[in-house]
Tab-separated table of N, CA and C in Angstrom:
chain	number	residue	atom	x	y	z
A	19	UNK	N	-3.241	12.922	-50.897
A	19	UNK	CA	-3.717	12.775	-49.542
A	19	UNK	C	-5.039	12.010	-49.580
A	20	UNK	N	-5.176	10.964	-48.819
A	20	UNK	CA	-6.709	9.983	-48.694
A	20	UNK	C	-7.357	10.713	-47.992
A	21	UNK	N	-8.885	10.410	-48.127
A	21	UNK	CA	-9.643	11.432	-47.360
A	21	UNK	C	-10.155	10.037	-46.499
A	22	UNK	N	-10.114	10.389	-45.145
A	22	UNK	CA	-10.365	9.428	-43.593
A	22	UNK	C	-12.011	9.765	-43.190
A	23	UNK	N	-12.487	8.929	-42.978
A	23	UNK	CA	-14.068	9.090	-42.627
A	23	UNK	C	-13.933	9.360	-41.489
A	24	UNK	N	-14.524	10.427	-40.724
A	24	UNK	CA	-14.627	10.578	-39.372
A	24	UNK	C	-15.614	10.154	-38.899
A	25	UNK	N	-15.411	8.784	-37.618
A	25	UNK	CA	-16.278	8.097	-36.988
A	25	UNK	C	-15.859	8.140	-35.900
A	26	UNK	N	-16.969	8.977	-35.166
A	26	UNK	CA	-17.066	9.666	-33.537
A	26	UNK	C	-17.271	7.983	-33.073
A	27	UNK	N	-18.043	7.264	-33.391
A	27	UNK	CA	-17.667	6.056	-32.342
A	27	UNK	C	-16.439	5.546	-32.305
A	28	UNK	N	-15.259	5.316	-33.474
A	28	UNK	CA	-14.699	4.687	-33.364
A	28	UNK	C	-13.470	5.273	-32.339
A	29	UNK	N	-13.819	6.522	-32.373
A	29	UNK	CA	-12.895	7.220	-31.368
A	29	UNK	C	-13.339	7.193	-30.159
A	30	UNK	N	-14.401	6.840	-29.867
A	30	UNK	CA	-15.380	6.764	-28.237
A	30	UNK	C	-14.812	5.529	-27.739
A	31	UNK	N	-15.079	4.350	-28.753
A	31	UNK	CA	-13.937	3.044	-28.297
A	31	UNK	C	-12.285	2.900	-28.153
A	32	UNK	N	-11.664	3.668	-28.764
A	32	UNK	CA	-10.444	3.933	-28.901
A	32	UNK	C	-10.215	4.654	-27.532
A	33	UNK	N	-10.810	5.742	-26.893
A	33	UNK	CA	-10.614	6.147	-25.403
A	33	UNK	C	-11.315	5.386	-24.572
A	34	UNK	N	-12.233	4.357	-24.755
A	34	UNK	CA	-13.084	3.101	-23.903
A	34	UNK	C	-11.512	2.267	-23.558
A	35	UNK	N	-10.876	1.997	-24.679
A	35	UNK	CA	-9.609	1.051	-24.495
A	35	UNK	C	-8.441	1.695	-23.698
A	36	UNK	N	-8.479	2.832	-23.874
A	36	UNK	CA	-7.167	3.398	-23.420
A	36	UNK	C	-7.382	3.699	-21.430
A	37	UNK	N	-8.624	4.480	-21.485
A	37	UNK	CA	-9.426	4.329	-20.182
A	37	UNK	C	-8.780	3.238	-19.445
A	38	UNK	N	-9.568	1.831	-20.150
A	38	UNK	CA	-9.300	0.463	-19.494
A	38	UNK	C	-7.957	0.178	-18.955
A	39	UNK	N	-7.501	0.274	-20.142
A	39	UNK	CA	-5.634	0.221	-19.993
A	39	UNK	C	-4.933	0.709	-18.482
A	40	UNK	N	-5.526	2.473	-18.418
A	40	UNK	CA	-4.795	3.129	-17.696
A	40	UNK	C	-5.718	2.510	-15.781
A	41	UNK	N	-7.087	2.219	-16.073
A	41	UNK	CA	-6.965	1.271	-15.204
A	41	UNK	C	-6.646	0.664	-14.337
A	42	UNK	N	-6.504	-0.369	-15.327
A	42	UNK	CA	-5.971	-1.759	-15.605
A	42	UNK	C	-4.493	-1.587	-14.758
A	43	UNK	N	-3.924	-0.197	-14.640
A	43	UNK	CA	-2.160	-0.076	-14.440
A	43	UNK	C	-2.569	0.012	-12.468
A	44	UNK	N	-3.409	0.558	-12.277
A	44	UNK	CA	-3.899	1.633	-10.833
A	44	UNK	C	-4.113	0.122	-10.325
A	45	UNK	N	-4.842	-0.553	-11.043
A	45	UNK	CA	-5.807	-1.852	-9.469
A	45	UNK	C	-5.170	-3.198	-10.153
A	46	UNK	N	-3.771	-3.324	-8.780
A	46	UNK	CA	-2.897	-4.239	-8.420
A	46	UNK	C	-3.869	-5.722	-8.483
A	47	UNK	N	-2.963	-6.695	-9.343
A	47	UNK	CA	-3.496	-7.762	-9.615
A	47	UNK	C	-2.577	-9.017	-8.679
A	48	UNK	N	-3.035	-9.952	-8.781
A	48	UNK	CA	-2.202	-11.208	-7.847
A	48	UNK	C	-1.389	-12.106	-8.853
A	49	UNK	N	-0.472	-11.923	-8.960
A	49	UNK	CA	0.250	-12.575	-9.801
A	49	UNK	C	-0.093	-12.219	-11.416
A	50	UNK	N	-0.700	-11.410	-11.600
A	50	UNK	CA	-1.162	-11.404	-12.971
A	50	UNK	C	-2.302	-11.828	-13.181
A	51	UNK	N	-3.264	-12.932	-12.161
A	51	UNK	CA	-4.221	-13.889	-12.255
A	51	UNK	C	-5.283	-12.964	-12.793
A	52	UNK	N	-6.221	-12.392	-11.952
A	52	UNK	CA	-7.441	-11.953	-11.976
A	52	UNK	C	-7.348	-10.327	-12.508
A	53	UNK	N	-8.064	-9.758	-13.237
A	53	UNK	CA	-8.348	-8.552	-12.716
A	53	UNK	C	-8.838	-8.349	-11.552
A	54	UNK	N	-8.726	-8.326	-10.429
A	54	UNK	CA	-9.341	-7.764	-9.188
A	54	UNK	C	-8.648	-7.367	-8.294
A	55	UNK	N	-8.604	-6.097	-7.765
A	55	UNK	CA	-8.553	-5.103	-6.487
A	55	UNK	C	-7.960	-6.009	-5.576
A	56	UNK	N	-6.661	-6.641	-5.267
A	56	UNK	CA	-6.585	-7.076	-4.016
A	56	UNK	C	-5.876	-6.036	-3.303
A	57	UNK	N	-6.397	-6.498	-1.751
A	57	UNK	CA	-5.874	-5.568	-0.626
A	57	UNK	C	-4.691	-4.966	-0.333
A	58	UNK	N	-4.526	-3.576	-0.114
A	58	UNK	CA	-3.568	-3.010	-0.010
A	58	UNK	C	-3.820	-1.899	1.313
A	59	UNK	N	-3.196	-2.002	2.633
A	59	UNK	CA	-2.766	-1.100	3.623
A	59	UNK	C	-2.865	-0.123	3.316
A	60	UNK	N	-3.728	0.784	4.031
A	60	UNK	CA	-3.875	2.215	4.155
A	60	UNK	C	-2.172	2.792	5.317
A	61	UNK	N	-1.949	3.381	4.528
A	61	UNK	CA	-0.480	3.935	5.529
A	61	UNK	C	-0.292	5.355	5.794
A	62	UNK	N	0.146	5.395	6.918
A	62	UNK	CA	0.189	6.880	7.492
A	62	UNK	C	1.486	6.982	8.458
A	63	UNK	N	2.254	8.327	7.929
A	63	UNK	CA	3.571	8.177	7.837
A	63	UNK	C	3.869	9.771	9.239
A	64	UNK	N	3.959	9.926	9.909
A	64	UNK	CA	4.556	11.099	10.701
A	64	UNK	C	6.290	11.071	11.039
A	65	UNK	N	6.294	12.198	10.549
A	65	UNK	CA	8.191	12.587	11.048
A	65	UNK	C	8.756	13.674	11.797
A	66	UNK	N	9.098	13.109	13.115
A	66	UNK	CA	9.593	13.869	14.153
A	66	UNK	C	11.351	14.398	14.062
A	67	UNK	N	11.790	14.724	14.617
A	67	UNK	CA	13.142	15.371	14.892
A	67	UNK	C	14.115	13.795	14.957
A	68	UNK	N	13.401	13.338	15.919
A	68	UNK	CA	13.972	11.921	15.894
A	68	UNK	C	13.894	10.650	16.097
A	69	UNK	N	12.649	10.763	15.220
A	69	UNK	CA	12.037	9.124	14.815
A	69	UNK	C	10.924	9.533	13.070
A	70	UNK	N	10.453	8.296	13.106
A	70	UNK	CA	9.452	8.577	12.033
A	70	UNK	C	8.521	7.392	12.602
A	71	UNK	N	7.144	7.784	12.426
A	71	UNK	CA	6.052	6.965	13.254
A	71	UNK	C	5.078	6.288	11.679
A	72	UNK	N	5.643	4.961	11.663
A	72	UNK	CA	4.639	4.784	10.305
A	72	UNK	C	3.554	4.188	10.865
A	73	UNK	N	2.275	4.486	10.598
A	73	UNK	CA	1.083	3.361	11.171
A	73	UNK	C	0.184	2.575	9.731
A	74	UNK	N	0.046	1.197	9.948
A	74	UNK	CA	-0.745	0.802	8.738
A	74	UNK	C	-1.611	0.369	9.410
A	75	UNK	N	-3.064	0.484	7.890
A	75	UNK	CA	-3.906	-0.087	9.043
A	75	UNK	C	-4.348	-1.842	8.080
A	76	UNK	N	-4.269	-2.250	9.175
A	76	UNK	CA	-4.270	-4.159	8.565
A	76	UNK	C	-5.074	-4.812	9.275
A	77	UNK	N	-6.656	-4.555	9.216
A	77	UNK	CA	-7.823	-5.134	9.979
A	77	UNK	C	-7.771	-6.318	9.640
A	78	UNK	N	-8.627	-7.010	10.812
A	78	UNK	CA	-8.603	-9.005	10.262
A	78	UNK	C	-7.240	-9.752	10.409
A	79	UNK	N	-6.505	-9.153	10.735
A	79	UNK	CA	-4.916	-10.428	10.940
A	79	UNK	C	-5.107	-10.248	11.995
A	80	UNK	N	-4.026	-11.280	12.313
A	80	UNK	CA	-3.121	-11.216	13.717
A	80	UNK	C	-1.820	-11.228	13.384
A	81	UNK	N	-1.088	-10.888	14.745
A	81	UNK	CA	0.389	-10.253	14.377
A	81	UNK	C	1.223	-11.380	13.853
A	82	UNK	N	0.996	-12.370	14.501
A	82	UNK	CA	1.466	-13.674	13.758
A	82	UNK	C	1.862	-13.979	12.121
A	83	UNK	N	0.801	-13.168	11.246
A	83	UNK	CA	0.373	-13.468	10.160
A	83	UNK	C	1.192	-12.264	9.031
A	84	UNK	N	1.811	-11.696	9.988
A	84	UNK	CA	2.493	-10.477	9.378
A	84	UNK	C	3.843	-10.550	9.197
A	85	UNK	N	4.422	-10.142	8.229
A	85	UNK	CA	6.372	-10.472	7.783
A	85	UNK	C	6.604	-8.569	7.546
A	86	UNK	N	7.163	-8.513	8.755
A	86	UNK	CA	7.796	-6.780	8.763
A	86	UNK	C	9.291	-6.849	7.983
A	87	UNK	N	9.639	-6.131	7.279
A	87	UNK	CA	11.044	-6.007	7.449
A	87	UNK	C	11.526	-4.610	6.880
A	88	UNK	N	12.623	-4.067	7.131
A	88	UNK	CA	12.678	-2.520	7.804
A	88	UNK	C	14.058	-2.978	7.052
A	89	UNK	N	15.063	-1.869	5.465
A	89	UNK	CA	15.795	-1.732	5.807
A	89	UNK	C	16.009	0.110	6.165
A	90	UNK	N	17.804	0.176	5.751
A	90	UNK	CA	17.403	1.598	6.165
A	90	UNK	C	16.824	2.547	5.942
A	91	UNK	N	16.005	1.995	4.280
A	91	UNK	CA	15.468	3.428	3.584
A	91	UNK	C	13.990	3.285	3.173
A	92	UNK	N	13.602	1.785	4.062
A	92	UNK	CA	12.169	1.366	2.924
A	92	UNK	C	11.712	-0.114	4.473
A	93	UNK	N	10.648	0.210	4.614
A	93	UNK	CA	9.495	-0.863	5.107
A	93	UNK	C	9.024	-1.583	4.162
A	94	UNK	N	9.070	-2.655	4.125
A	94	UNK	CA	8.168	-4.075	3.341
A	94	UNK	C	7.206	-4.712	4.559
A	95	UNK	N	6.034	-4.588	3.980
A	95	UNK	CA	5.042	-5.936	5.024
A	95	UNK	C	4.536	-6.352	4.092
A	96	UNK	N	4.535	-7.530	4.500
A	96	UNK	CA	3.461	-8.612	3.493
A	96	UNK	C	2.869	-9.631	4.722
A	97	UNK	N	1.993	-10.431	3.755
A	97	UNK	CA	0.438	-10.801	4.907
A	97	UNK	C	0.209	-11.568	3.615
A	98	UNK	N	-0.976	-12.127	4.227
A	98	UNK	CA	-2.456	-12.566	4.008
A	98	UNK	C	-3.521	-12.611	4.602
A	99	UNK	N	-4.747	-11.994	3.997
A	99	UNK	CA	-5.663	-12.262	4.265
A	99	UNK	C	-6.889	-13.388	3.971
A	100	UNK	N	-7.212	-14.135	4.754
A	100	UNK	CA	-7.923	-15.650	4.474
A	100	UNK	C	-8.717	-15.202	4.705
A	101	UNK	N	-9.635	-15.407	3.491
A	101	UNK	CA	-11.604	-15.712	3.769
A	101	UNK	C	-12.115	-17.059	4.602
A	102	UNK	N	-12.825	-16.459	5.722
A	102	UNK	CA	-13.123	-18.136	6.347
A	102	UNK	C	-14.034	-18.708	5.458
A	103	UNK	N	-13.922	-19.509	5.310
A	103	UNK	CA	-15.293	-20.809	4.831
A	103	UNK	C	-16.933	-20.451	5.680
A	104	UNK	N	-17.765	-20.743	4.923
A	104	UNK	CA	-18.836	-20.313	5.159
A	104	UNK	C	-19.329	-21.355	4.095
A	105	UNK	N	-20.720	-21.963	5.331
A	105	UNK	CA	-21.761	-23.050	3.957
A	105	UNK	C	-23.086	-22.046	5.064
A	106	UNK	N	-23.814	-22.344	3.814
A	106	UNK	CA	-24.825	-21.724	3.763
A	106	UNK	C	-25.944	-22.703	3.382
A	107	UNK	N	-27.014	-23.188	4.158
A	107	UNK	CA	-28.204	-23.795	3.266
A	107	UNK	C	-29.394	-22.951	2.080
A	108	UNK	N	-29.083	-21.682	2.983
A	108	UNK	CA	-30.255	-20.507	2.043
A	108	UNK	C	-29.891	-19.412	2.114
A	109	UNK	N	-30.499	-18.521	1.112
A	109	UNK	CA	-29.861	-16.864	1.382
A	109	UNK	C	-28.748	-16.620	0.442
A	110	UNK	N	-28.441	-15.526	0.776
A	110	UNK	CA	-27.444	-15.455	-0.328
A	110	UNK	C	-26.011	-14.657	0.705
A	111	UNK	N	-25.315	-14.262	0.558
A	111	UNK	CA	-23.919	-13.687	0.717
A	111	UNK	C	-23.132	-12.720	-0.146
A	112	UNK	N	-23.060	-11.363	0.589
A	112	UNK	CA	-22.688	-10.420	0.111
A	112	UNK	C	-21.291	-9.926	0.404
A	113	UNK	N	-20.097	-10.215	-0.171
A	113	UNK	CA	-18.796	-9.829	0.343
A	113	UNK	C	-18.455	-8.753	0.181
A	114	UNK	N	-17.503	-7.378	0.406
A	114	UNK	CA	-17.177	-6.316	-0.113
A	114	UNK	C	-15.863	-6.149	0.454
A	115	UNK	N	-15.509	-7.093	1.248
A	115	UNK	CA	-14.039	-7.296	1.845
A	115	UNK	C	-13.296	-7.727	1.111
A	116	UNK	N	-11.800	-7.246	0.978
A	116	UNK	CA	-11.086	-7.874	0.066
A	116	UNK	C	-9.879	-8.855	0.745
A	117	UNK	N	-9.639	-10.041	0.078
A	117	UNK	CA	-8.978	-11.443	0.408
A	117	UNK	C	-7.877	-11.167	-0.148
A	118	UNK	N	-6.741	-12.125	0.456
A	118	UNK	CA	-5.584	-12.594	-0.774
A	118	UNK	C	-4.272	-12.084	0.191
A	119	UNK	N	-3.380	-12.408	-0.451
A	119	UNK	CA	-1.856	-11.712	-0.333
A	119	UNK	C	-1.409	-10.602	-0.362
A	120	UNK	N	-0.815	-9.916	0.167
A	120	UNK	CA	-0.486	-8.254	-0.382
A	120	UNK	C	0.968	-8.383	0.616
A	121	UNK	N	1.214	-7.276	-0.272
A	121	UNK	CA	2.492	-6.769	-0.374
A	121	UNK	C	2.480	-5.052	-0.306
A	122	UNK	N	3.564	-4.527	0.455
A	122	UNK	CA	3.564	-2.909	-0.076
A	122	UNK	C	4.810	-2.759	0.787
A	123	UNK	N	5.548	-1.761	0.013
A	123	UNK	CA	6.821	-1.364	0.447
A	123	UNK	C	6.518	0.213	0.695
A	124	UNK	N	7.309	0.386	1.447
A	124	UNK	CA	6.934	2.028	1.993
A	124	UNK	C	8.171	2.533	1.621
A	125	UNK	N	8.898	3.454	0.564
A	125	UNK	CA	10.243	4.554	1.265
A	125	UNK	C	10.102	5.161	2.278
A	126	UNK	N	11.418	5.217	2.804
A	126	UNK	CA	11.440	6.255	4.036
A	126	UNK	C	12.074	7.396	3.533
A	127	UNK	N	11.700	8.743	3.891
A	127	UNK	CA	11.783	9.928	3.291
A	127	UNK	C	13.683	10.299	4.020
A	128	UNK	N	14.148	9.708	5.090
A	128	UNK	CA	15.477	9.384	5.900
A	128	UNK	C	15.896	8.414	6.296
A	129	UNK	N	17.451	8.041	6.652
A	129	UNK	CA	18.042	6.517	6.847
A	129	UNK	C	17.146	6.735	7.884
A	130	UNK	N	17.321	5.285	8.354
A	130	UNK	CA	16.219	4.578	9.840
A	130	UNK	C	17.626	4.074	10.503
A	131	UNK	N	17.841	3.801	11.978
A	131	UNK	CA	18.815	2.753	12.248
A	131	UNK	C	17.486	1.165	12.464
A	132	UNK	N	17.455	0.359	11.581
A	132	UNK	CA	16.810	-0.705	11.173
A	132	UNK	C	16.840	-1.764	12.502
A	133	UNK	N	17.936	-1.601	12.959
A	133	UNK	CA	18.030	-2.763	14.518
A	133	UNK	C	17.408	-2.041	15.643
A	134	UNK	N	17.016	-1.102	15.699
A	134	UNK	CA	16.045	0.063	16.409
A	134	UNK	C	14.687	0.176	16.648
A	135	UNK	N	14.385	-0.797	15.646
A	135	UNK	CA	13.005	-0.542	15.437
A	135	UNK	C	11.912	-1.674	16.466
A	136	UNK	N	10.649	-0.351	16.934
A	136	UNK	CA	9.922	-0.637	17.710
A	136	UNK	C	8.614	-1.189	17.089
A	137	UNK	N	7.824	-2.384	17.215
A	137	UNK	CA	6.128	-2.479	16.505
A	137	UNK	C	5.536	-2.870	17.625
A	138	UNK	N	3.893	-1.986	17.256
A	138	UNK	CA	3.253	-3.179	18.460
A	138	UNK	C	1.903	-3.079	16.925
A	139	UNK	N	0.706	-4.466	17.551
A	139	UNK	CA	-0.097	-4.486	16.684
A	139	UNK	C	-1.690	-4.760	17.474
A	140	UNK	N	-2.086	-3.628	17.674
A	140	UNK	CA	-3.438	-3.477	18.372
A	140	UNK	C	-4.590	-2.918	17.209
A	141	UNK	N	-5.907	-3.302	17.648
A	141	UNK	CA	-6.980	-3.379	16.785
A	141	UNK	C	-6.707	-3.355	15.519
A	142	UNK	N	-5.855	-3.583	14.818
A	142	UNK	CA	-6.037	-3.677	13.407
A	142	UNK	C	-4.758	-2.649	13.135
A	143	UNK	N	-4.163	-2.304	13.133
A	143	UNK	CA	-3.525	-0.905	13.478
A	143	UNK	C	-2.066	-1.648	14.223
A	144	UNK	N	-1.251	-0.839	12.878
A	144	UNK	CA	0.352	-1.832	13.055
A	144	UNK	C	1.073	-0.469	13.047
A	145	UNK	N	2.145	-0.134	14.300
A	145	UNK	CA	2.802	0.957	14.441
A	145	UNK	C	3.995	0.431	14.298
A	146	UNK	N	4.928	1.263	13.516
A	146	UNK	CA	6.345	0.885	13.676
A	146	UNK	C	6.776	1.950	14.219
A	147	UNK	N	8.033	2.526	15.450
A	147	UNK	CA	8.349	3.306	15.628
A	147	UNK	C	10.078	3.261	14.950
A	148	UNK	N	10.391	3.892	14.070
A	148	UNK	CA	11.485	4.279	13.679
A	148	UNK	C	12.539	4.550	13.644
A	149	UNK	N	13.802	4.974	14.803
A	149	UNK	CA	14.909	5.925	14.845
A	149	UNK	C	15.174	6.535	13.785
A	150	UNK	N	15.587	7.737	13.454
A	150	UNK	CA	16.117	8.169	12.906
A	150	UNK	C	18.110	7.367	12.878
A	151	UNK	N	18.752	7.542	12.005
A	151	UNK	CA	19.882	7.274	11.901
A	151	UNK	C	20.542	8.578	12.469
A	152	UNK	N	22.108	8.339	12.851
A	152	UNK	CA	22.207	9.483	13.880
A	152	UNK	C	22.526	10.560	13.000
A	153	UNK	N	23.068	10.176	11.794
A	153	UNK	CA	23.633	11.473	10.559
A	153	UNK	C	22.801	11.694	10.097
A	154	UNK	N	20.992	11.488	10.059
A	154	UNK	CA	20.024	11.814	9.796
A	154	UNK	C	19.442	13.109	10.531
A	155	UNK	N	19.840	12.787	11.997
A	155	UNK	CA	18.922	13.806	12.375
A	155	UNK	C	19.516	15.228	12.488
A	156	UNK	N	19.010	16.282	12.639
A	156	UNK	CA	19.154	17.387	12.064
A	156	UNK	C	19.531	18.137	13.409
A	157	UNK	N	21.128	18.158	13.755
A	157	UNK	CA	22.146	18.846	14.238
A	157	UNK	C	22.194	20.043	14.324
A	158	UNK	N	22.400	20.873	15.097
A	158	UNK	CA	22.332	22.271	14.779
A	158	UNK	C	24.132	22.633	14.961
A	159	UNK	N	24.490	23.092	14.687
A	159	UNK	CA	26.080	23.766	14.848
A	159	UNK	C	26.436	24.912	14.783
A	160	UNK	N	26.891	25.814	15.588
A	160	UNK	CA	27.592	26.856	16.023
A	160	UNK	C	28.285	27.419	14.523
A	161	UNK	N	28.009	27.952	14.438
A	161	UNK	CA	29.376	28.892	13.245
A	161	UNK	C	30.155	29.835	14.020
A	162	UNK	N	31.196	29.763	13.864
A	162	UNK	CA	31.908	31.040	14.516
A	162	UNK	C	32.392	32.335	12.969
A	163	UNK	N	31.873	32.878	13.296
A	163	UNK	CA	32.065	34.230	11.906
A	163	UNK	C	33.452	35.094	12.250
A	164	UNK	N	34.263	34.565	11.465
A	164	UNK	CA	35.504	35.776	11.648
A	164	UNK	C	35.879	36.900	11.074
């Protein structure tokens, strides 16, 4: 048996890398390009008897700029967000907004009927209203006990 030198740094870097890694998996990149955080929709999902109310919130577009599509089991929106141009003679500029393309698919927790579907898109704030599918929604039925 070899005897292994124990070096507390080299194991401090060895979880520095793995850290990074796991990361690295969490904050969605653009094509692979950059490491950086691009934008992703905050979503908020409510489910009634017979609908499901998804709301995202997508500040800075207009509805124009938005591609919905709904099938029966899953929402896709995708966008962009454009940084305007800005010249500056002096000073400096501080951004904390995030730019770019995004994408996010939502499951739906039940079928939807997909040709049903209601959006409107006020202050920033994109509602889809849902149907439920009709073998989705939750029937009540009589038993007769003999």
């Amino acid at each position: 048996m070899a005897i292994v030198r124990f070096s507390p740094w080299r194991e401090i870097d060895s979880l520095q890398k793995e850290m990074n890694r796991l990361f690295d998996t969490f904050a969605p990149t653009r094509n692979g390009e950059e490491k950086r955080i691009v934008f992703t929709p905050a979503a908020e999902m409510q489910e009634t008897e017979d609908t499901i109310d998804l709301r995202l919130e997508i500040p800075g577009l207009e509805a124009k700029d938005l591609d919905v599509q709904v099938t029966a089991e899953a929402v896709a929106i995708k966008g962009e967000r454009r940084q305007e141009s800005q010249t500056e003679s002096e000073g400096m500029t501080r951004s904390e907004f995030r730019y770019g393309a995004f994408q996010r698919v939502i499951s739906l927790p039940v079928r939807v009927q997909n040709d049903q579907v209601k959006a409107d898109y006020k202050d920033g704030i994109l509602h889809l209203h849902l149907p439920k599918a009709e073998a989705e929604k939750n029937k009540v039925v009589k038993v007769n006990i003999a």
